[in-house]
Each structure stands twice: as C-alpha cells, then as structure tokens.
Amino acid sequence: MDFTLILEWIIKGFVLTLILLGGFAYLTLYERRALARIQARIGPNRAGPFGILQPIADAVKLIFKEELTPALADKLLFLLAPVLTVVPAVVITAVVPWGKQSFSLFGRDITPYIADINVGVLYIMSIASIAVYGIVLAGWSSNNKYAMMGGLRSTAQMISYELTLGLSFVGAILLAGSMRMLDIVEAQKTMWFVVLQPIGTGIFLIATLAEVNRAPFDMPEAEQELTAGYHTEYSGMKFALLFMAEYTKMIAISAIGATLFFGGYREFWFLSNTVFSIDHTPWLGPVYIFIKIVILLFGMIWVRATYPRIRYDRLMAFGWKLLLPMSLALVFITAVGIILAEQVNKNLIWGIPVLSILVGLFAVGMIDRVLRRKDNARL
Amino acid sequence: MNSMLILFIILSLAAVLSALGLLLSRSAVYAALFLVLNFACVAIFYLLLGAPFIALTQITVYAGAIMVLFLFVIMLLGAEKLPKSQSLPWQRPLAIGLAVVLLFEAGFLLFQRLHLTATLAQPEAQINSVDAIRTLGLTLFNQYLLPFEITSILLLVAMVGAIVLTKQEKGAAG
C-alpha cells in the first residue's frame, strides 16, 4: 500500500464530496423551480440570473441564524445527530462507478470510481441501514414530543422499506450475476435492467422515496401532525446539515438507481454503436450518469408535487402487505426465469418482465378491491 | 510492526473500550450506541481478515437492523434511565467470578496455541477471491442446507409467535 494510492483516494473522495455538496445546493434550487412550475408559480428568480445565486443566499442566511439548543436536550447527541445523518448520505456514493476506462493524470492511472469492491450492492445496503441513526437520535435528543414521534416514525418506516429495497436490489444482482457495481453496469450493455425488471424498478423507486423520507412518504416531518418532526428543535447550520443530508441522499439514491436499473454510465440505447458510445469516447460516462440522475431527480420532485402524503397506517400496510410480498415474488420469478433461459431457451428471459407485470397488475387490482370495500377505509 | 498490526491494536482498543462503555453506561440509549460502535469494530475486524461480505452483513444486520429496533423499543417504552441500585444482589459477584473463569480459559488456550501458529489456516487466500460470494452461497446451500433450512423455520416460528401474541382478538376488551 503506497502513499500515492492513499493520496489518490483522499483526493477522489474529496472531489466526490464537493460534487455532492454543490449538487445539494443546486438541487434545492432545481426542486423549488420545478415545483413552482408545476404549481403555476415562478419560484425563486431574484438572486442572480434565473435565481442561480439563491442557494448561496440561503447558506448565508442559515450560517448567521442563531443556534438554539433546548435546555433539557442531550447536548452530545444533539450535536452528533446531524453529523451522523450527513456522513452516510455522502459516503454511500463511493461504490457508484462514473466510467469504465481509467485515465492517466500526472503519470498515474486513475480509475473513475472510488471503490471497486466485489460486494458493492451490500455496501449500499449497509450504509442505507446505518442512515437511520441520525434521524432517530435527532428526534430523541431534542427532548421534544413531536421530534420524538418523528424519530420513531422514521425508524419504523425506514426499517420496513429497507427490506423491500434490498429485495429490489436482488433482481439486478441475479441478472448481472455479481454484486460488483461495475459488473452490473456492464451486464446492461445490450439492455437496461429496467426492461427486464419493470416492476422491480418501480418497487425500488417507491422504496427509495420512503428511505429518504420524501413526499408522499414524508411522515417523519408531517407538518400538520408533528410541526417539523425530528428537526423541530434544530436551527442554523445544524438544521442545514439535516436538510443537506436529505438532498444528498436524493442524489445518492438516484445515482444508485441509475446504476442498477438504467445502465449507469453506459450510453442511451439509441446511441450504442455510434461515436457517442462509451466504448468509443469513455469520457462521456460521467455525462450520461449525470443526465440520468437529473431525470430521476425530476421524477422525485414530480411525485412530490403530485401526490398527497399517505396516512401512516396505510404507509405501513402498503410496505408490509403489498411491496414486500411483491418483491419476494419478483425475486422468485427472476431466479426461475434466469435458470430457464440458461437451460432451455434464451427467449424465456422475457418471461421475467411479462410475469412481473402480471404480478403488478394483480397487486393494483388488490389495492382497488380493498379501497372499494365500504366498511373498511383502511388498506 | 506493519500497518495492519497498528490498525488491529487501535481497533481492539476501540472494541474493548466500547464494550466497557456499554457495560458501565447508566443510560440505555448510550449503552445501545456503544454496542453499535462495538459491532462496527467487529465488522472492521472481518475486513482485516479479508471477509468483506461478512463484514458488511454484520453492519447491515446487527448495526442497521437489530440495534435500530433496540433503540426503537428503548425510546418507545421511555426506559432511557436505568435505576441506580442493583436489583439482584448476588448478580455482580457471580458475574465477576464467571468472567475470571472465562478470561483464564481464553488465556490458557491462547498460550497453548502460541506454539501451533503454523497449523492455523490462512483464510485470506480462499475468501478474498473474486468468487467469494459464489463460494459462500454454494457452501451454504450444498453442505449446510439442512441447518440453513432449520434456522429459517425457527425464524418463521418466532415471527408467527410474535404475530399471534400481538393480535387482538375480535370482541375481546382491551
């Protein structure tokens, strides 16, 4: 283990962190502008052209705000909680590859990813499961009933949807036959996994919305019920850190989704075998994944603008009674489909999307039936 | 003294200190957090041994799922502060006695094994290969299929038991 290798890792980690934090600042602007457009407003457009200086103005405001610590709060954990929330959000993207071919800089071959470990997907799972602590501790240490309720809700919600999230990863892992992110991306060279796993991708997107506490699953911070949930007592930079974690997680989870189901850094399907293919011009990799991330982020914002928050008991019922059995069924269908395609006929791989769409239709039918029941308004 | 040994010593110190913190802390939330730290140290030990799969599983299952549920229950019941006095007077001397016996046993085995270091297998070579997960899966589902299935049945029984215990009977008051 030589010194320059460690230096290379540190520099790459630093650059990635900077990109994520800059991305966070402009994601807030992106969200506010897009939401405003959807709601037929204009949005922030005063600070700089098109409002591009708005995030800087927000940051200055938050830095100069008074930092309050509740008198009976647990001081140490109150300080630690925002940090514990931000760190997993930043480090989770370490395994996402931004390109395939290494480029040389200062006489060294530099790879366009930080860590290429053979259990990349498992790494994402473990970091995602660690991410709960910050929110729970923020809620508990505030010594505030509303914050506490928010923290408890987020624990229950994130644990419930983590299982579904993990099972939706399994579809991509099985199809690629590897847990390495690079192998998963290269396995999508001819066809994105979203084609073979349409329902799996949908489940992944729903579960990630619940994991990052975004609308319509933002129960931990439901204003009408809990004022602001787990960050009720936070102000100034500590609040900014919690806010930053939420948006950084959005970026991270979009990058992961793009890698697992939408071909990662590989070109769009209509560009394959042209000059714009990754194999011809490798430097386009980061550009492609950036475009995919922006599209997925727009999807998240769109969902927030469209759907009302769902009730807490329905949220849990939806996760446990519908998404979890569905994703289990999808794992089964995918495994059987791969075996049949290997042993019998290659075209049988198309049984996976067909059967999973049938499962999805069945699930939608069941929701419809339950909601139509007059005596039972609950799912 | 190579870098791995230095890492190991620092980690061991962290592991022992977090374990002590878990035992001595009077606040249930802090105790739970010390235990999380301890699990993380153990996970890094697995990494040092060249078993990233087990390390990450350790973090996902223990630190990420089980301890979060512990914290959830502690907060839900409001049992953060433990009582100052010991409820069982004979517990402490018995625990100290058993700990001494355990330490003696571990030390005896350690010193006995010191001469046998050459016979210890090198796990890194086998586990650190590219197909480590494949190997693990094949071993688990071929060689240890029966224990695996028995474990899963046990977990299923536990789950059904929990559901039955918490299910409210129709018409029953409360």
Coordinates of C-alpha atoms in Angstrom, one line a residue:
Chain A
M1 CA 0.0 0.0 0.0
D2 CA 1.9 3.0 -1.2
F3 CA 1.4 6.6 -0.2
T4 CA 0.3 7.9 -3.5
L5 CA -2.6 5.5 -3.6
I6 CA -3.9 6.8 -0.3
L7 CA -3.5 10.3 -1.6
E8 CA -5.4 9.4 -4.8
W9 CA -8.3 8.0 -2.7
I10 CA -8.4 11.1 -0.5
I11 CA -8.4 13.4 -3.5
K12 CA -11.1 11.4 -5.2
G13 CA -13.2 11.3 -2.1
F14 CA -12.8 15.0 -1.6
V15 CA -13.8 15.7 -5.2
L16 CA -16.9 13.5 -4.9
T17 CA -17.9 15.1 -1.6
L18 CA -17.6 18.6 -3.2
I19 CA -19.7 17.5 -6.2
L20 CA -22.3 16.1 -3.9
L21 CA -22.4 19.2 -1.7
G22 CA -22.6 21.5 -4.8
G23 CA -25.2 19.2 -6.2
F24 CA -27.2 19.5 -3.0
A25 CA -27.2 23.3 -3.2
Y26 CA -28.4 23.4 -6.7
L27 CA -30.8 20.5 -6.2
T28 CA -32.7 22.7 -3.7
L29 CA -33.0 25.4 -6.4
Y30 CA -33.9 22.8 -9.0
E31 CA -36.7 21.5 -6.8
R32 CA -38.1 24.9 -5.9
R33 CA -38.1 26.0 -9.5
A34 CA -39.6 22.7 -10.8
L35 CA -42.2 22.7 -8.0
A36 CA -43.1 26.3 -8.8
R37 CA -43.6 25.5 -12.5
I38 CA -45.8 22.5 -11.7
Q39 CA -47.9 24.7 -9.4
A40 CA -48.1 27.5 -12.0
R41 CA -45.8 29.8 -10.0
I42 CA -42.4 31.3 -10.9
G43 CA -40.2 30.3 -8.0
P44 CA -37.0 32.0 -6.7
N45 CA -35.7 34.2 -9.5
R46 CA -34.3 37.3 -7.8
A47 CA -30.8 36.3 -6.7
G48 CA -28.8 36.3 -9.9
P49 CA -29.9 35.3 -13.4
F50 CA -32.7 32.6 -13.1
G51 CA -32.0 32.7 -9.3
I52 CA -28.8 30.8 -9.6
L53 CA -27.3 32.6 -6.5
Q54 CA -30.3 31.6 -4.4
P55 CA -28.5 28.6 -2.7
I56 CA -25.7 30.9 -1.7
A57 CA -28.1 33.4 -0.2
D58 CA -29.8 30.5 1.7
A59 CA -26.5 29.3 3.0
V60 CA -25.5 32.8 4.2
K61 CA -28.9 33.1 6.0
L62 CA -28.5 29.7 7.7
I63 CA -24.9 30.4 8.8
F64 CA -25.9 33.6 10.5
K65 CA -29.0 32.2 12.2
E66 CA -28.9 31.7 15.9
E67 CA -28.1 28.2 17.0
L68 CA -30.5 27.0 19.7
T69 CA -30.1 24.0 21.9
P70 CA -33.1 23.1 24.1
A71 CA -32.3 23.4 27.8
L72 CA -33.0 19.7 28.7
A73 CA -31.7 18.3 25.4
D74 CA -29.0 15.6 25.5
K75 CA -26.2 18.0 24.3
L76 CA -23.8 15.5 22.9
L77 CA -26.3 13.5 20.9
F78 CA -28.0 16.7 19.8
L79 CA -24.7 17.8 18.3
L80 CA -23.8 14.4 16.9
A81 CA -27.1 13.6 15.2
P82 CA -26.8 16.0 12.2
V83 CA -23.3 14.7 11.6
L84 CA -24.5 11.1 11.8
T85 CA -27.1 11.9 9.2
V86 CA -24.8 13.6 6.7
V87 CA -21.9 11.1 6.7
P88 CA -23.8 8.0 5.4
A89 CA -25.5 10.2 2.8
V90 CA -22.1 11.3 1.5
V91 CA -20.2 8.0 1.7
I92 CA -22.9 5.8 0.1
T93 CA -21.9 7.0 -3.4
A94 CA -18.3 5.7 -3.0
V95 CA -19.1 2.5 -4.9
V96 CA -21.0 4.1 -7.8
P97 CA -18.8 4.0 -10.9
W98 CA -18.8 7.1 -13.1
G99 CA -17.0 5.5 -16.0
K100 CA -15.1 2.4 -17.0
Q101 CA -11.8 3.2 -18.5
S102 CA -9.1 4.7 -16.3
F103 CA -7.5 7.9 -17.5
S104 CA -3.9 9.0 -16.8
L105 CA -3.1 12.1 -14.8
F106 CA 0.4 13.1 -13.6
G107 CA 1.7 9.7 -14.8
R108 CA -0.8 7.6 -12.8
D109 CA -3.7 5.6 -14.0
I110 CA -6.7 6.9 -12.2
T111 CA -10.0 5.0 -12.2
P112 CA -13.2 6.9 -12.4
Y113 CA -14.7 5.3 -9.2
I114 CA -13.5 5.4 -5.6
A115 CA -14.0 1.8 -4.5
D116 CA -14.5 -1.2 -6.7
I117 CA -15.4 -3.9 -4.2
N118 CA -17.0 -7.2 -5.0
V119 CA -19.8 -6.6 -2.5
G120 CA -20.8 -3.1 -3.8
V121 CA -24.5 -3.6 -3.5
L122 CA -24.2 -4.9 0.0
Y123 CA -22.2 -1.9 0.9
I124 CA -25.1 0.3 -0.2
M125 CA -27.5 -1.7 1.9
S126 CA -25.4 -1.5 5.0
I127 CA -24.8 2.3 4.7
A128 CA -28.5 2.8 4.0
S129 CA -29.3 0.8 7.1
I130 CA -26.9 2.9 9.2
A131 CA -28.6 6.1 8.0
V132 CA -31.5 5.7 10.4
Y133 CA -29.4 6.6 13.5
G134 CA -29.0 10.2 12.7
I135 CA -32.7 10.8 12.4
V136 CA -33.7 8.7 15.5
L137 CA -31.1 10.4 17.7
A138 CA -32.0 13.9 16.4
G139 CA -35.6 13.1 17.4
W140 CA -34.7 11.6 20.8
S141 CA -32.1 14.1 21.9
S142 CA -34.3 17.1 21.3
N143 CA -36.4 16.3 24.3
N144 CA -39.5 17.2 22.4
K145 CA -42.5 15.0 22.0
Y146 CA -43.1 16.0 18.4
A147 CA -39.4 15.4 17.5
M148 CA -39.5 12.1 19.3
M149 CA -42.6 11.0 17.4
G150 CA -40.9 11.9 14.1
G151 CA -37.8 9.9 15.0
L152 CA -39.9 6.9 16.0
R153 CA -41.9 7.1 12.8
S154 CA -38.8 7.4 10.6
T155 CA -37.3 4.3 12.3
A156 CA -40.3 2.2 11.7
Q157 CA -40.7 3.4 8.2
M158 CA -37.1 3.1 7.1
I159 CA -36.7 -0.4 8.6
S160 CA -39.9 -1.6 6.9
Y161 CA -38.9 -0.3 3.5
E162 CA -35.3 -1.4 3.8
L163 CA -36.4 -5.0 3.3
T164 CA -38.2 -4.1 0.1
L165 CA -35.3 -2.0 -1.1
G166 CA -32.9 -4.9 -0.5
L167 CA -35.1 -7.4 -2.4
S168 CA -35.4 -5.0 -5.3
F169 CA -31.6 -5.0 -5.5
V170 CA -31.7 -8.8 -5.7
G171 CA -33.3 -8.6 -9.1
A172 CA -30.4 -6.6 -10.6
I173 CA -27.8 -8.8 -8.8
L174 CA -29.4 -12.0 -10.1
L175 CA -29.5 -10.7 -13.7
A176 CA -25.9 -9.5 -13.6
G177 CA -24.6 -12.5 -11.6
S178 CA -22.5 -10.2 -9.5
M179 CA -22.6 -7.8 -6.6
R180 CA -19.9 -5.6 -8.2
M181 CA -21.4 -2.3 -9.4
L182 CA -19.1 -2.4 -12.5
D183 CA -20.3 -5.9 -13.5
I184 CA -23.9 -4.8 -13.0
V185 CA -23.4 -1.8 -15.4
E186 CA -21.5 -3.9 -18.0
A187 CA -24.3 -6.5 -17.9
Q188 CA -26.6 -3.8 -19.1
K189 CA -24.6 -3.2 -22.2
T190 CA -27.2 -4.6 -24.6
M191 CA -30.3 -4.0 -22.5
W192 CA -31.1 -1.9 -19.4
F193 CA -32.4 -3.9 -16.4
V194 CA -35.5 -1.7 -16.3
V195 CA -36.7 -3.6 -19.4
L196 CA -36.3 -6.9 -17.7
Q197 CA -37.4 -5.7 -14.3
P198 CA -40.1 -3.1 -14.9
I199 CA -41.9 -3.8 -11.6
G200 CA -38.7 -4.2 -9.7
T201 CA -37.6 -0.8 -10.8
G202 CA -40.9 0.6 -9.7
I203 CA -40.6 -1.0 -6.3
F204 CA -37.1 0.3 -6.0
L205 CA -38.2 3.9 -6.8
I206 CA -41.1 3.7 -4.3
A207 CA -38.9 2.2 -1.6
T208 CA -36.2 4.8 -2.0
L209 CA -38.8 7.6 -1.7
A210 CA -39.7 6.0 1.7
E211 CA -36.0 5.6 2.6
V212 CA -35.1 9.2 2.1
N213 CA -38.4 10.4 3.7
R214 CA -39.6 12.2 0.7
A215 CA -43.2 13.0 -0.2
P216 CA -45.6 11.2 -0.3
F217 CA -43.9 9.2 2.5
D218 CA -42.5 12.1 4.5
M219 CA -44.4 11.0 7.6
P220 CA -41.4 11.8 10.0
E221 CA -41.8 15.5 9.2
A222 CA -45.6 15.7 8.5
E223 CA -46.2 19.4 9.3
Q224 CA -49.9 19.1 10.3
E225 CA -49.2 16.4 12.8
L226 CA -45.7 16.9 14.1
T227 CA -44.8 20.5 13.3
A228 CA -41.5 19.6 11.7
G229 CA -40.8 16.1 13.0
Y230 CA -37.4 15.2 14.0
H231 CA -35.8 18.5 13.2
T232 CA -38.3 20.7 15.1
E233 CA -35.7 21.9 17.6
Y234 CA -32.9 22.4 15.1
S235 CA -31.9 25.8 13.7
G236 CA -29.0 27.4 11.9
M237 CA -26.2 25.2 10.5
K238 CA -27.4 22.1 12.4
F239 CA -30.7 22.3 10.5
A240 CA -28.8 22.9 7.3
L241 CA -26.9 19.7 7.9
L242 CA -30.1 17.7 8.3
F243 CA -31.5 19.4 5.2
M244 CA -28.3 18.7 3.3
A245 CA -28.5 15.0 4.3
E246 CA -32.0 14.7 2.8
Y247 CA -31.0 16.2 -0.5
T248 CA -27.6 14.4 -0.7
K249 CA -29.5 11.2 -0.1
M250 CA -31.8 12.0 -3.0
I251 CA -28.8 12.4 -5.3
A252 CA -27.1 9.3 -4.0
I253 CA -30.2 7.2 -4.4
S254 CA -30.8 8.5 -7.9
A255 CA -27.2 7.6 -8.8
I256 CA -27.7 4.1 -7.4
G257 CA -31.0 3.7 -9.2
A258 CA -29.4 4.8 -12.5
T259 CA -26.5 2.4 -12.0
L260 CA -28.7 -0.6 -11.1
F261 CA -31.5 -0.3 -13.5
F262 CA -30.8 2.4 -16.1
G263 CA -27.4 1.4 -17.4
G264 CA -25.3 3.6 -15.1
Y265 CA -22.5 5.3 -17.1
R266 CA -23.4 3.4 -20.3
E267 CA -24.9 5.3 -23.2
F268 CA -28.6 5.5 -24.0
W269 CA -29.8 2.6 -26.1
F270 CA -30.2 4.7 -29.3
L271 CA -26.6 5.8 -29.1
S272 CA -25.0 2.4 -29.0
N273 CA -22.6 1.5 -31.8
T274 CA -22.1 5.2 -32.6
V275 CA -19.3 7.7 -31.8
F276 CA -21.2 8.6 -28.6
S277 CA -20.9 5.1 -27.3
I278 CA -18.9 4.6 -24.1
D279 CA -16.5 2.2 -25.9
H280 CA -15.5 4.9 -28.3
T281 CA -15.5 8.0 -26.1
P282 CA -15.0 6.9 -22.5
W283 CA -15.2 10.5 -21.1
L284 CA -18.9 10.6 -21.8
G285 CA -19.6 8.2 -18.9
P286 CA -20.0 10.9 -16.2
V287 CA -22.1 12.9 -18.6
Y288 CA -24.5 10.1 -19.2
I289 CA -24.9 9.2 -15.5
F290 CA -25.4 12.9 -14.7
I291 CA -28.2 13.1 -17.2
K292 CA -29.8 10.0 -15.8
I293 CA -29.5 11.3 -12.2
V294 CA -31.2 14.6 -13.2
I295 CA -34.1 12.8 -14.8
L296 CA -34.6 10.5 -11.8
L297 CA -34.4 13.6 -9.5
F298 CA -37.1 15.3 -11.6
G299 CA -39.2 12.2 -11.1
M300 CA -38.9 12.6 -7.3
I301 CA -39.8 16.2 -7.5
W302 CA -42.8 15.5 -9.8
V303 CA -44.1 12.9 -7.3
R304 CA -43.8 15.4 -4.5
A305 CA -45.8 17.9 -6.5
T306 CA -48.5 15.4 -7.5
Y307 CA -49.3 13.1 -4.6
P308 CA -50.6 14.0 -1.1
R309 CA -49.0 12.4 1.9
I310 CA -50.3 9.0 2.7
R311 CA -51.7 8.1 6.1
Y312 CA -49.2 6.4 8.5
D313 CA -51.1 3.1 9.0
R314 CA -51.6 2.9 5.2
L315 CA -47.9 3.6 4.7
M316 CA -47.0 0.6 6.9
A317 CA -49.7 -1.6 5.3
F318 CA -48.5 -0.7 1.9
G319 CA -44.9 -1.6 2.7
W320 CA -45.5 -4.8 4.6
K321 CA -48.6 -6.3 2.9
L322 CA -48.0 -5.3 -0.7
L323 CA -44.5 -4.2 -1.6
L324 CA -42.7 -6.9 0.4
P325 CA -44.7 -9.9 -0.9
M326 CA -44.5 -8.4 -4.4
S327 CA -40.7 -8.1 -4.3
L328 CA -40.4 -11.6 -2.9
A329 CA -42.5 -12.9 -5.8
L330 CA -40.3 -10.9 -8.2
V331 CA -37.1 -12.5 -6.8
F332 CA -38.7 -15.9 -7.4
I333 CA -39.8 -15.0 -10.9
T334 CA -36.4 -13.6 -11.8
A335 CA -34.5 -16.6 -10.5
V336 CA -36.7 -19.1 -12.3
G337 CA -36.6 -17.0 -15.5
I338 CA -32.8 -16.9 -15.4
I339 CA -32.5 -20.7 -14.9
L340 CA -35.0 -21.4 -17.7
A341 CA -33.2 -19.0 -20.0
E342 CA -29.9 -20.7 -19.3
Q343 CA -31.1 -24.3 -19.5
V344 CA -34.0 -24.3 -22.0
N345 CA -34.3 -21.4 -24.4
K346 CA -32.7 -17.9 -24.4
N347 CA -36.0 -16.2 -25.2
L348 CA -37.5 -17.4 -21.9
I349 CA -35.8 -14.5 -20.3
W350 CA -38.8 -12.4 -21.5
G351 CA -40.9 -14.4 -19.1
I352 CA -39.5 -12.3 -16.3
P353 CA -41.0 -8.9 -17.4
V354 CA -44.2 -10.5 -18.6
L355 CA -44.8 -12.4 -15.3
S356 CA -43.7 -9.5 -13.2
I357 CA -46.1 -7.1 -15.0
L358 CA -48.9 -9.7 -14.3
V359 CA -47.9 -9.6 -10.6
G360 CA -48.0 -5.8 -10.7
L361 CA -51.5 -5.8 -12.2
F362 CA -52.7 -8.3 -9.7
A363 CA -51.4 -6.1 -6.9
V364 CA -53.0 -3.0 -8.3
G365 CA -56.3 -5.0 -8.5
M366 CA -56.0 -6.0 -4.9
I367 CA -55.5 -2.4 -3.8
D368 CA -58.5 -1.4 -5.8
R369 CA -60.6 -4.1 -4.2
V370 CA -59.6 -3.2 -0.7
L371 CA -60.2 0.5 -1.3
R372 CA -63.7 -0.2 -2.7
R373 CA -64.7 -2.1 0.4
K374 CA -67.3 0.2 2.0
D375 CA -66.9 -0.9 5.6
N376 CA -63.1 -0.6 5.6
A377 CA -61.4 2.6 4.7
R378 CA -58.1 1.2 5.8
L379 CA -55.8 -0.7 3.4
Chain B
M1 CA 5.5 -3.8 13.1
N2 CA 3.4 -3.3 10.0
S3 CA 0.4 -1.1 9.3
M4 CA -2.1 -3.9 9.8
L5 CA -0.8 -4.6 13.3
I6 CA -1.1 -0.9 14.2
L7 CA -4.7 -0.9 12.8
F8 CA -5.5 -4.1 14.7
I9 CA -4.3 -2.6 18.0
I10 CA -6.2 0.6 17.6
L11 CA -9.3 -1.3 16.6
S12 CA -9.0 -3.7 19.5
L13 CA -8.7 -0.8 21.9
A14 CA -11.8 0.8 20.4
A15 CA -13.7 -2.5 20.6
V16 CA -12.8 -3.1 24.3
L17 CA -13.5 0.5 25.3
S18 CA -16.9 0.5 23.6
A19 CA -17.7 -2.8 25.3
L20 CA -16.8 -1.3 28.6
G21 CA -18.8 1.7 27.8
L22 CA -21.8 -0.5 27.1
L23 CA -21.4 -2.2 30.5
L24 CA -20.8 0.9 32.6
S25 CA -23.2 3.4 30.9
R26 CA -26.3 4.1 33.0
S27 CA -28.3 5.5 30.1
A28 CA -29.9 2.8 27.9
V29 CA -29.6 4.9 24.8
Y30 CA -25.8 5.4 25.3
A31 CA -25.4 1.7 26.0
A32 CA -27.1 0.9 22.8
L33 CA -24.9 3.3 20.9
F34 CA -21.8 1.8 22.4
L35 CA -23.0 -1.6 21.3
V36 CA -23.4 -0.2 17.7
L37 CA -19.8 1.0 17.9
N38 CA -18.7 -2.4 19.1
F39 CA -20.5 -4.1 16.2
A40 CA -18.7 -1.7 13.8
C41 CA -15.3 -2.6 15.3
V42 CA -16.1 -6.3 14.8
A43 CA -17.1 -5.6 11.2
I44 CA -13.7 -3.9 10.6
F45 CA -12.0 -7.0 12.1
Y46 CA -13.8 -9.1 9.5
L47 CA -12.5 -6.7 6.8
L48 CA -9.0 -7.1 8.2
L49 CA -9.4 -10.8 7.9
G50 CA -10.3 -10.4 4.2
A51 CA -14.0 -11.2 4.5
P52 CA -15.9 -8.1 3.2
F53 CA -19.1 -10.0 2.7
I54 CA -19.4 -11.0 6.4
A55 CA -18.2 -7.5 7.5
L56 CA -21.0 -5.7 5.5
T57 CA -23.6 -8.3 6.6
Q58 CA -22.6 -7.7 10.2
I59 CA -23.2 -4.0 9.7
T60 CA -26.5 -4.4 7.9
V61 CA -28.0 -7.0 10.2
Y62 CA -26.6 -6.1 13.6
A63 CA -25.9 -2.3 13.5
G64 CA -28.5 -1.5 10.9
A65 CA -31.5 -3.6 11.8
I66 CA -31.3 -5.2 15.3
M67 CA -29.8 -2.2 17.1
V68 CA -32.2 0.2 15.5
L69 CA -35.0 -1.9 16.8
F70 CA -33.4 -1.9 20.2
L71 CA -33.2 1.9 20.2
F72 CA -36.8 2.0 18.9
V73 CA -38.0 -0.1 21.8
I74 CA -35.9 1.8 24.4
M75 CA -37.4 5.1 23.1
L76 CA -40.9 3.8 22.8
L77 CA -41.0 2.5 26.4
G78 CA -39.2 5.6 27.8
A79 CA -36.7 3.3 29.5
E80 CA -33.7 5.5 28.9
K81 CA -32.6 5.8 32.5
L82 CA -31.6 2.7 34.4
P83 CA -32.2 2.5 38.2
K84 CA -29.1 3.2 40.2
S85 CA -29.4 0.2 42.6
Q86 CA -28.8 -3.4 41.6
S87 CA -32.0 -5.4 41.6
L88 CA -30.2 -8.7 42.2
P89 CA -27.5 -8.5 44.9
W90 CA -25.9 -11.9 44.1
Q91 CA -25.6 -11.0 40.4
R92 CA -22.4 -8.9 40.5
P93 CA -20.1 -11.4 42.4
L94 CA -21.3 -14.2 40.2
A95 CA -20.6 -12.3 37.0
I96 CA -17.1 -11.4 38.2
G97 CA -16.4 -15.0 39.1
L98 CA -17.6 -16.3 35.7
A99 CA -15.6 -13.5 33.9
V100 CA -12.4 -14.6 35.7
V101 CA -13.0 -18.2 34.7
L102 CA -13.6 -17.2 31.1
L103 CA -10.5 -15.0 31.0
F104 CA -8.4 -17.8 32.5
E105 CA -9.7 -20.2 29.9
A106 CA -9.1 -17.9 27.0
G107 CA -5.6 -17.1 28.2
F108 CA -4.8 -20.8 28.7
L109 CA -5.9 -21.6 25.2
L110 CA -4.0 -18.7 23.8
F111 CA -0.8 -19.6 25.4
Q112 CA -1.2 -23.3 24.4
R113 CA -1.8 -22.3 20.8
L114 CA 1.2 -20.0 20.7
H115 CA 3.4 -22.9 19.6
L116 CA 0.9 -24.0 17.0
T117 CA 0.6 -20.9 14.9
A118 CA 2.0 -22.7 11.9
T119 CA -1.0 -25.0 11.7
L120 CA -3.6 -22.2 11.6
A121 CA -5.1 -22.0 8.2
Q122 CA -4.7 -18.8 6.2
P123 CA -8.3 -17.8 5.5
E124 CA -7.5 -14.8 3.3
A125 CA -6.4 -16.8 0.3
Q126 CA -9.7 -18.6 0.0
I127 CA -12.1 -15.9 1.0
N128 CA -10.5 -13.0 -0.8
S129 CA -11.0 -14.4 -4.3
V130 CA -13.4 -12.8 -6.8
D131 CA -15.9 -15.6 -6.4
A132 CA -16.1 -15.4 -2.6
I133 CA -19.8 -14.8 -2.6
R134 CA -20.4 -17.6 -5.0
T135 CA -18.3 -20.0 -2.9
L136 CA -20.2 -18.9 0.2
G137 CA -23.6 -19.5 -1.4
L138 CA -22.6 -22.9 -2.8
T139 CA -21.3 -24.0 0.6
L140 CA -24.3 -22.7 2.4
F141 CA -26.8 -24.3 0.1
N142 CA -25.0 -27.6 -0.6
Q143 CA -23.0 -28.5 2.5
Y144 CA -25.1 -26.7 5.1
L145 CA -28.6 -26.9 3.6
L146 CA -30.3 -28.7 6.5
P147 CA -29.0 -26.3 9.2
F148 CA -29.9 -23.4 6.9
E149 CA -33.5 -24.6 6.5
I150 CA -33.9 -25.4 10.2
T151 CA -32.7 -21.8 11.0
S152 CA -35.3 -20.4 8.6
I153 CA -38.1 -22.5 10.1
L154 CA -37.0 -21.3 13.6
L155 CA -37.2 -17.7 12.4
L156 CA -40.6 -18.3 10.8
V157 CA -41.9 -19.8 14.1
A158 CA -40.6 -16.8 16.0
M159 CA -42.3 -14.4 13.6
V160 CA -45.6 -16.3 13.7
G161 CA -45.4 -16.3 17.5
A162 CA -44.9 -12.6 17.7
I163 CA -47.9 -12.0 15.4
V164 CA -50.1 -14.3 17.4
L165 CA -49.1 -12.7 20.7
T166 CA -49.8 -9.2 19.5
K167 CA -53.0 -9.9 17.5
Q168 CA -56.1 -8.5 19.2
E169 CA -58.9 -11.0 19.4
K170 CA -62.2 -9.8 18.0
G171 CA -64.7 -8.9 20.7
A172 CA -62.1 -9.1 23.5
A173 CA -61.9 -6.0 25.6
G174 CA -58.6 -4.1 25.6

